[in-house]
């Protein structure tokens, strides 16, 4: 099979494959159709789509130019000037591709070093999420707790734990939150401190709750929120889950994005104990 035949075949077939990476059925503009409306966040997604399109387009054009240079080389026969022109085209396209992809790789490396992908997801895969609905709160947002002062329940926050007891003094408790809990939960939390000896966590919400929660257990003192002090590793999360289960608790680690959940699962954290909740402000444990 001659080199000329291979070049002509590639010229006919490969542009279809190359351009297939460029033509995204969803389009470059991420909003504005019958199902979605545009928001400020979509401007960043549009910019990201343009960058992705540019990289795909440059790659496709490079493939086409490579094939054109190969075609000129295959049809040059004994024409030295055409062979030299084909060689120059090969090298120019190759250097251009190295420049474009090298620049993208440098930016990618810097962005990964600066930002925590486990929390925010990949920098080049932006997601627009709805802001939390504050309509369920009295006023806007959660109150600013005063250290050493037990918060007074707001209007609309149920006070349904007449049997609640003070949190045991051995428990690590964030200052300014409610200081009581259901007796059964109190015993399980004490067991947790014995089974999980690391002192790198604290209870961040007890009873009475500081805000209105979706789950009614917060209004009856039968569950708590907890979190690590500092940034936990996947090993910390796994060990805490195991200790909580051993103590009779049902631990659920809540993260803000499906990407963060998938990443923890890939690192060995049990999938049944991780939940993606878009409206939370930071990853934390709910203990039931």
mmCIF file of C-alpha atoms in Angstrom:
data_model
loop_
_atom_site.group_PDB
_atom_site.id
_atom_site.type_symbol
_atom_site.label_atom_id
_atom_site.label_comp_id
_atom_site.label_asym_id
_atom_site.label_seq_id
_atom_site.Cartn_x
_atom_site.Cartn_y
_atom_site.Cartn_z
ATOM 1 C CA UNK A 1 0.000 0.000 0.000
ATOM 2 C CA UNK A 2 1.564 3.303 -1.107
ATOM 3 C CA UNK A 3 2.198 6.310 1.110
ATOM 4 C CA UNK A 4 0.137 8.412 -1.278
ATOM 5 C CA UNK A 5 -2.930 6.166 -0.799
ATOM 6 C CA UNK A 6 -2.601 6.354 3.005
ATOM 7 C CA UNK A 7 -2.363 10.145 2.917
ATOM 8 C CA UNK A 8 -5.465 10.509 0.731
ATOM 9 C CA UNK A 9 -7.456 8.092 2.932
ATOM 10 C CA UNK A 10 -6.465 9.995 6.085
ATOM 11 C CA UNK A 11 -7.415 13.282 4.438
ATOM 12 C CA UNK A 12 -10.934 11.982 3.794
ATOM 13 C CA UNK A 13 -11.596 10.218 7.114
ATOM 14 C CA UNK A 14 -9.748 11.957 9.964
ATOM 15 C CA UNK A 15 -11.394 15.415 9.686
ATOM 16 C CA UNK A 16 -14.706 13.805 10.644
ATOM 17 C CA UNK A 17 -13.138 12.268 13.759
ATOM 18 C CA UNK A 18 -11.287 15.468 14.649
ATOM 19 C CA UNK A 19 -14.274 17.777 14.280
ATOM 20 C CA UNK A 20 -16.437 15.390 16.307
ATOM 21 C CA UNK A 21 -14.600 16.542 19.423
ATOM 22 C CA UNK A 22 -15.427 20.164 18.643
ATOM 23 C CA UNK A 23 -19.121 19.912 17.900
ATOM 24 C CA UNK A 24 -20.770 19.728 21.321
ATOM 25 C CA UNK A 25 -24.529 19.064 21.044
ATOM 26 C CA UNK A 26 -25.100 21.188 24.177
ATOM 27 C CA UNK A 27 -23.525 24.235 22.528
ATOM 28 C CA UNK A 28 -21.062 26.757 23.902
ATOM 29 C CA UNK A 29 -23.712 28.970 25.576
ATOM 30 C CA UNK A 30 -24.785 27.049 28.729
ATOM 31 C CA UNK A 31 -28.205 28.669 29.195
ATOM 32 C CA UNK A 32 -31.031 30.595 27.563
ATOM 33 C CA UNK A 33 -32.969 27.723 26.030
ATOM 34 C CA UNK A 34 -36.522 26.643 26.865
ATOM 35 C CA UNK A 35 -35.450 24.817 30.022
ATOM 36 C CA UNK A 36 -32.914 27.164 31.611
ATOM 37 C CA UNK A 37 -32.457 30.858 32.238
ATOM 38 C CA UNK A 38 -29.137 32.683 32.390
ATOM 39 C CA UNK A 39 -27.497 33.753 35.662
ATOM 40 C CA UNK A 40 -24.274 35.575 36.495
ATOM 41 C CA UNK A 41 -22.550 32.251 37.155
ATOM 42 C CA UNK A 42 -23.217 31.194 33.556
ATOM 43 C CA UNK A 43 -20.766 33.859 32.354
ATOM 44 C CA UNK A 44 -17.922 31.872 33.913
ATOM 45 C CA UNK A 45 -19.257 28.673 32.361
ATOM 46 C CA UNK A 46 -19.414 30.415 28.973
ATOM 47 C CA UNK A 47 -15.778 31.495 29.318
ATOM 48 C CA UNK A 48 -14.810 27.942 30.274
ATOM 49 C CA UNK A 49 -16.701 26.524 27.278
ATOM 50 C CA UNK A 50 -14.913 28.951 24.949
ATOM 51 C CA UNK A 51 -11.531 27.845 26.322
ATOM 52 C CA UNK A 52 -12.444 24.171 25.905
ATOM 53 C CA UNK A 53 -13.731 24.811 22.391
ATOM 54 C CA UNK A 54 -10.517 26.644 21.478
ATOM 55 C CA UNK A 55 -8.349 23.744 22.657
ATOM 56 C CA UNK A 56 -10.472 21.198 20.760
ATOM 57 C CA UNK A 57 -10.554 23.385 17.654
ATOM 58 C CA UNK A 58 -6.781 23.937 17.640
ATOM 59 C CA UNK A 59 -6.255 20.183 18.020
ATOM 60 C CA UNK A 60 -8.625 19.449 15.140
ATOM 61 C CA UNK A 61 -6.988 22.056 12.905
ATOM 62 C CA UNK A 62 -3.548 20.679 13.736
ATOM 63 C CA UNK A 63 -4.658 17.208 12.649
ATOM 64 C CA UNK A 64 -6.035 18.609 9.391
ATOM 65 C CA UNK A 65 -2.812 20.545 8.714
ATOM 66 C CA UNK A 66 -0.716 17.476 9.504
ATOM 67 C CA UNK A 67 -2.749 15.537 6.963
ATOM 68 C CA UNK A 68 -2.417 18.313 4.393
ATOM 69 C CA UNK A 69 1.348 18.359 4.869
ATOM 70 C CA UNK A 70 1.382 14.584 4.493
ATOM 71 C CA UNK A 71 -0.646 14.888 1.316
ATOM 72 C CA UNK A 72 1.809 17.422 -0.109
ATOM 73 C CA UNK A 73 4.693 15.150 0.858
ATOM 74 C CA UNK A 74 3.045 12.092 -0.705
ATOM 75 C CA UNK A 75 2.314 13.918 -3.964
ATOM 76 C CA UNK A 76 5.638 15.740 -4.188
ATOM 77 C CA UNK A 77 7.349 12.996 -6.174
ATOM 78 C CA UNK A 78 10.706 14.509 -7.157
ATOM 79 C CA UNK A 79 9.749 18.118 -6.375
ATOM 80 C CA UNK A 80 12.251 19.268 -3.711
ATOM 81 C CA UNK A 81 10.507 22.592 -3.023
ATOM 82 C CA UNK A 82 7.185 20.866 -2.249
ATOM 83 C CA UNK A 83 8.931 18.387 0.048
ATOM 84 C CA UNK A 84 10.651 21.252 1.870
ATOM 85 C CA UNK A 85 7.330 23.098 2.194
ATOM 86 C CA UNK A 86 5.705 19.976 3.658
ATOM 87 C CA UNK A 87 8.556 19.615 6.177
ATOM 88 C CA UNK A 88 8.175 23.255 7.280
ATOM 89 C CA UNK A 89 4.430 22.817 7.693
ATOM 90 C CA UNK A 90 4.933 19.710 9.841
ATOM 91 C CA UNK A 91 7.358 21.523 12.164
ATOM 92 C CA UNK A 92 5.330 24.736 12.396
ATOM 93 C CA UNK A 93 2.168 22.852 13.342
ATOM 94 C CA UNK A 94 4.052 20.674 15.840
ATOM 95 C CA UNK A 95 5.658 23.687 17.545
ATOM 96 C CA UNK A 96 2.292 25.464 17.682
ATOM 97 C CA UNK A 97 0.624 22.446 19.293
ATOM 98 C CA UNK A 98 3.424 22.124 21.851
ATOM 99 C CA UNK A 99 3.006 25.817 22.705
ATOM 100 C CA UNK A 100 -0.793 25.625 23.116
ATOM 101 C CA UNK A 101 -0.910 22.351 25.059
ATOM 102 C CA UNK A 102 2.140 23.300 27.121
ATOM 103 C CA UNK A 103 0.489 26.573 28.167
ATOM 104 C CA UNK A 104 -2.685 24.711 29.131
ATOM 105 C CA UNK A 105 -0.670 22.173 31.133
ATOM 106 C CA UNK A 106 1.140 24.942 33.039
ATOM 107 C CA UNK A 107 -2.166 26.640 33.908
ATOM 108 C CA UNK A 108 -3.689 23.283 34.920
ATOM 109 C CA UNK A 109 -0.751 22.496 37.223
ATOM 110 C CA UNK A 110 -0.889 25.924 38.889
ATOM 111 C CA UNK A 111 -4.671 25.797 39.398
ATOM 112 C CA UNK A 112 -4.507 22.313 40.935
ATOM 113 C CA UNK A 113 -1.799 23.509 43.316
ATOM 114 C CA UNK A 114 -3.789 26.588 44.391
ATOM 115 C CA UNK A 115 -7.277 25.105 44.768
ATOM 116 C CA UNK A 116 -8.627 22.088 46.636
ATOM 117 C CA UNK A 117 -10.321 19.896 44.014
ATOM 118 C CA UNK A 118 -11.792 17.653 46.710
ATOM 119 C CA UNK A 119 -13.912 20.538 47.966
ATOM 120 C CA UNK A 120 -14.603 22.590 44.857
ATOM 121 C CA UNK A 121 -14.158 20.068 42.036
ATOM 122 C CA UNK A 122 -11.889 20.477 38.986
ATOM 123 C CA UNK A 123 -11.159 24.099 38.053
ATOM 124 C CA UNK A 124 -11.984 23.351 34.399
ATOM 125 C CA UNK A 125 -15.375 21.764 35.153
ATOM 126 C CA UNK A 126 -17.358 24.630 36.657
ATOM 127 C CA UNK A 127 -20.792 23.951 38.148
ATOM 128 C CA UNK A 128 -23.469 26.546 38.875
ATOM 129 C CA UNK A 129 -25.549 25.606 41.924
ATOM 130 C CA UNK A 130 -28.555 27.338 43.411
ATOM 131 C CA UNK A 131 -27.981 29.477 46.481
ATOM 132 C CA UNK A 132 -29.465 28.154 49.730
ATOM 133 C CA UNK A 133 -33.061 29.162 50.361
ATOM 134 C CA UNK A 134 -33.130 31.427 53.415
ATOM 135 C CA UNK A 135 -36.920 31.594 53.532
ATOM 136 C CA UNK A 136 -37.039 28.948 56.249
ATOM 137 C CA UNK A 137 -34.986 31.082 58.638
ATOM 138 C CA UNK A 138 -36.050 33.960 60.873
ATOM 139 C CA UNK A 139 -34.075 36.769 59.271
ATOM 140 C CA UNK A 140 -31.149 35.794 57.020
ATOM 141 C CA UNK A 141 -28.552 33.150 57.788
ATOM 142 C CA UNK A 142 -27.505 31.628 61.067
ATOM 143 C CA UNK A 143 -26.953 33.664 64.214
ATOM 144 C CA UNK A 144 -23.496 34.635 65.406
ATOM 145 C CA UNK A 145 -23.050 32.647 68.618
ATOM 146 C CA UNK A 146 -21.640 34.222 71.770
ATOM 147 C CA UNK A 147 -18.988 32.172 73.507
ATOM 148 C CA UNK A 148 -20.275 30.633 76.697
ATOM 149 C CA UNK A 149 -23.898 31.572 76.040
ATOM 150 C CA UNK A 150 -26.514 28.951 75.176
ATOM 151 C CA UNK A 151 -28.534 30.260 72.218
ATOM 152 C CA UNK A 152 -32.217 30.956 72.703
ATOM 153 C CA UNK A 153 -34.390 29.113 70.155
ATOM 154 C CA UNK A 154 -35.774 31.408 67.473
ATOM 155 C CA UNK A 155 -39.428 31.637 66.582
ATOM 156 C CA UNK A 156 -40.236 28.631 64.447
ATOM 157 C CA UNK A 157 -37.572 26.406 66.028
ATOM 158 C CA UNK A 158 -39.362 23.701 67.970
ATOM 159 C CA UNK A 159 -38.567 23.127 71.632
ATOM 160 C CA UNK A 160 -39.414 19.466 71.846
ATOM 161 C CA UNK A 161 -36.867 17.878 74.145
ATOM 162 C CA UNK A 162 -38.155 17.995 77.739
ATOM 163 C CA UNK A 163 -35.930 15.044 78.650
ATOM 164 C CA UNK A 164 -32.714 16.567 77.289
ATOM 165 C CA UNK A 165 -29.666 16.486 79.547
ATOM 166 C CA UNK A 166 -26.477 18.590 79.497
ATOM 167 C CA UNK A 167 -23.796 17.402 77.099
ATOM 168 C CA UNK A 168 -21.199 15.368 78.974
ATOM 169 C CA UNK A 169 -18.154 17.387 79.999
ATOM 170 C CA UNK A 170 -15.863 14.912 78.213
ATOM 171 C CA UNK A 171 -17.360 15.781 74.811
ATOM 172 C CA UNK A 172 -15.608 18.276 72.509
ATOM 173 C CA UNK A 173 -18.201 21.016 71.935
ATOM 174 C CA UNK A 174 -17.952 24.119 69.763
ATOM 175 C CA UNK A 175 -18.455 27.251 71.907
ATOM 176 C CA UNK A 176 -21.768 29.033 71.525
ATOM 177 C CA UNK A 177 -24.008 26.139 70.453
ATOM 178 C CA UNK A 178 -26.833 24.439 72.368
ATOM 179 C CA UNK A 179 -25.535 22.551 75.408
ATOM 180 C CA UNK A 180 -28.115 19.773 75.861
ATOM 181 C CA UNK A 181 -29.069 16.572 74.057
ATOM 182 C CA UNK A 182 -31.281 13.498 74.318
ATOM 183 C CA UNK A 183 -29.953 11.147 77.050
ATOM 184 C CA UNK A 184 -29.553 8.215 74.651
ATOM 185 C CA UNK A 185 -27.603 10.357 72.186
ATOM 186 C CA UNK A 186 -25.458 11.654 75.051
ATOM 187 C CA UNK A 187 -24.433 8.090 75.964
ATOM 188 C CA UNK A 188 -23.587 7.257 72.342
ATOM 189 C CA UNK A 189 -21.453 10.379 72.026
ATOM 190 C CA UNK A 190 -19.568 9.451 75.197
ATOM 191 C CA UNK A 191 -18.925 6.020 73.671
ATOM 192 C CA UNK A 192 -17.699 7.745 70.508
ATOM 193 C CA UNK A 193 -15.048 9.673 72.436
ATOM 194 C CA UNK A 194 -13.822 6.347 73.829
ATOM 195 C CA UNK A 195 -13.801 4.574 70.460
ATOM 196 C CA UNK A 196 -12.320 7.491 68.518
ATOM 197 C CA UNK A 197 -9.366 8.703 70.540
ATOM 198 C CA UNK A 198 -8.226 11.438 68.144
ATOM 199 C CA UNK A 199 -9.139 14.867 69.516
ATOM 200 C CA UNK A 200 -9.486 16.435 66.073
ATOM 201 C CA UNK A 201 -13.268 16.894 66.030
ATOM 202 C CA UNK A 202 -16.061 18.703 67.854
ATOM 203 C CA UNK A 203 -19.851 18.827 68.076
ATOM 204 C CA UNK A 204 -21.034 21.838 66.062
ATOM 205 C CA UNK A 205 -24.821 21.645 66.607
ATOM 206 C CA UNK A 206 -26.745 20.122 69.519
ATOM 207 C CA UNK A 207 -29.957 21.181 71.290
ATOM 208 C CA UNK A 208 -31.472 23.723 71.072
ATOM 209 C CA UNK A 209 -30.503 24.158 67.407
ATOM 210 C CA UNK A 210 -29.214 27.538 66.284
ATOM 211 C CA UNK A 211 -31.124 27.431 62.968
ATOM 212 C CA UNK A 212 -34.074 25.584 61.466
ATOM 213 C CA UNK A 213 -32.919 22.265 60.015
ATOM 214 C CA UNK A 214 -34.648 20.147 57.401
ATOM 215 C CA UNK A 215 -34.375 17.052 59.582
ATOM 216 C CA UNK A 216 -36.738 17.220 62.568
ATOM 217 C CA UNK A 217 -34.320 15.256 64.756
ATOM 218 C CA UNK A 218 -32.512 18.523 65.519
ATOM 219 C CA UNK A 219 -35.718 19.877 67.052
ATOM 220 C CA UNK A 220 -36.033 16.889 69.367
ATOM 221 C CA UNK A 221 -32.384 16.641 70.406
ATOM 222 C CA UNK A 222 -31.937 13.168 68.917
ATOM 223 C CA UNK A 223 -29.131 14.032 66.464
ATOM 224 C CA UNK A 224 -26.103 16.309 66.306
ATOM 225 C CA UNK A 225 -23.765 17.811 63.738
ATOM 226 C CA UNK A 226 -20.036 17.298 64.116
ATOM 227 C CA UNK A 227 -16.971 18.350 62.197
ATOM 228 C CA UNK A 228 -13.225 18.005 62.155
ATOM 229 C CA UNK A 229 -10.945 20.736 63.418
ATOM 230 C CA UNK A 230 -8.880 21.494 60.331
ATOM 231 C CA UNK A 231 -8.864 19.631 57.021
ATOM 232 C CA UNK A 232 -9.479 15.876 57.423
ATOM 233 C CA UNK A 233 -7.958 13.121 55.326
ATOM 234 C CA UNK A 234 -10.012 10.287 53.877
ATOM 235 C CA UNK A 235 -8.430 8.065 56.537
ATOM 236 C CA UNK A 236 -9.723 10.395 59.284
ATOM 237 C CA UNK A 237 -13.223 10.211 57.816
ATOM 238 C CA UNK A 238 -13.143 6.400 57.535
ATOM 239 C CA UNK A 239 -11.893 5.998 61.110
ATOM 240 C CA UNK A 240 -14.541 8.384 62.462
ATOM 241 C CA UNK A 241 -17.303 6.511 60.606
ATOM 242 C CA UNK A 242 -16.099 3.194 62.017
ATOM 243 C CA UNK A 243 -15.927 4.534 65.573
ATOM 244 C CA UNK A 244 -19.371 6.158 65.309
ATOM 245 C CA UNK A 245 -20.940 2.932 64.062
ATOM 246 C CA UNK A 246 -19.234 1.011 66.852
ATOM 247 C CA UNK A 247 -20.817 3.483 69.296
ATOM 248 C CA UNK A 248 -24.351 2.829 68.003
ATOM 249 C CA UNK A 249 -24.542 5.975 65.855
ATOM 250 C CA UNK A 250 -25.418 6.316 62.173
ATOM 251 C CA UNK A 251 -22.829 8.715 60.725
ATOM 252 C CA UNK A 252 -23.449 10.524 57.420
ATOM 253 C CA UNK A 253 -20.666 12.695 56.028
ATOM 254 C CA UNK A 254 -22.224 15.495 53.961
ATOM 255 C CA UNK A 255 -20.253 17.157 51.143
ATOM 256 C CA UNK A 256 -21.326 20.001 48.814
ATOM 257 C CA UNK A 257 -20.797 18.326 45.413
ATOM 258 C CA UNK A 258 -21.182 14.885 43.795
ATOM 259 C CA UNK A 259 -17.555 15.212 42.671
ATOM 260 C CA UNK A 260 -16.357 15.465 46.280
ATOM 261 C CA UNK A 261 -18.470 12.418 47.169
ATOM 262 C CA UNK A 262 -17.079 10.360 44.274
ATOM 263 C CA UNK A 263 -13.532 11.343 45.186
ATOM 264 C CA UNK A 264 -13.945 10.177 48.796
ATOM 265 C CA UNK A 265 -15.531 6.921 47.625
ATOM 266 C CA UNK A 266 -12.547 6.319 45.325
ATOM 267 C CA UNK A 267 -10.319 6.774 48.400
ATOM 268 C CA UNK A 268 -12.132 4.044 50.310
ATOM 269 C CA UNK A 269 -14.773 5.944 52.296
ATOM 270 C CA UNK A 270 -18.011 3.866 52.386
ATOM 271 C CA UNK A 271 -20.517 5.181 49.836
ATOM 272 C CA UNK A 272 -23.445 4.507 52.180
ATOM 273 C CA UNK A 273 -22.023 7.023 54.668
ATOM 274 C CA UNK A 274 -21.480 9.941 52.250
ATOM 275 C CA UNK A 275 -24.175 12.250 50.936
ATOM 276 C CA UNK A 276 -23.910 15.177 48.491
ATOM 277 C CA UNK A 277 -25.963 18.135 49.774
ATOM 278 C CA UNK A 278 -25.642 21.257 47.631
ATOM 279 C CA UNK A 279 -26.967 23.723 50.237
ATOM 280 C CA UNK A 280 -24.409 23.075 52.972
ATOM 281 C CA UNK A 281 -21.654 25.619 53.552
ATOM 282 C CA UNK A 282 -18.934 23.096 54.462
ATOM 283 C CA UNK A 283 -18.468 19.313 54.747
ATOM 284 C CA UNK A 284 -19.535 17.903 58.120
ATOM 285 C CA UNK A 285 -20.972 14.844 59.869
ATOM 286 C CA UNK A 286 -24.594 14.362 60.816
ATOM 287 C CA UNK A 287 -24.797 11.822 63.635
ATOM 288 C CA UNK A 288 -28.124 10.028 64.138
#
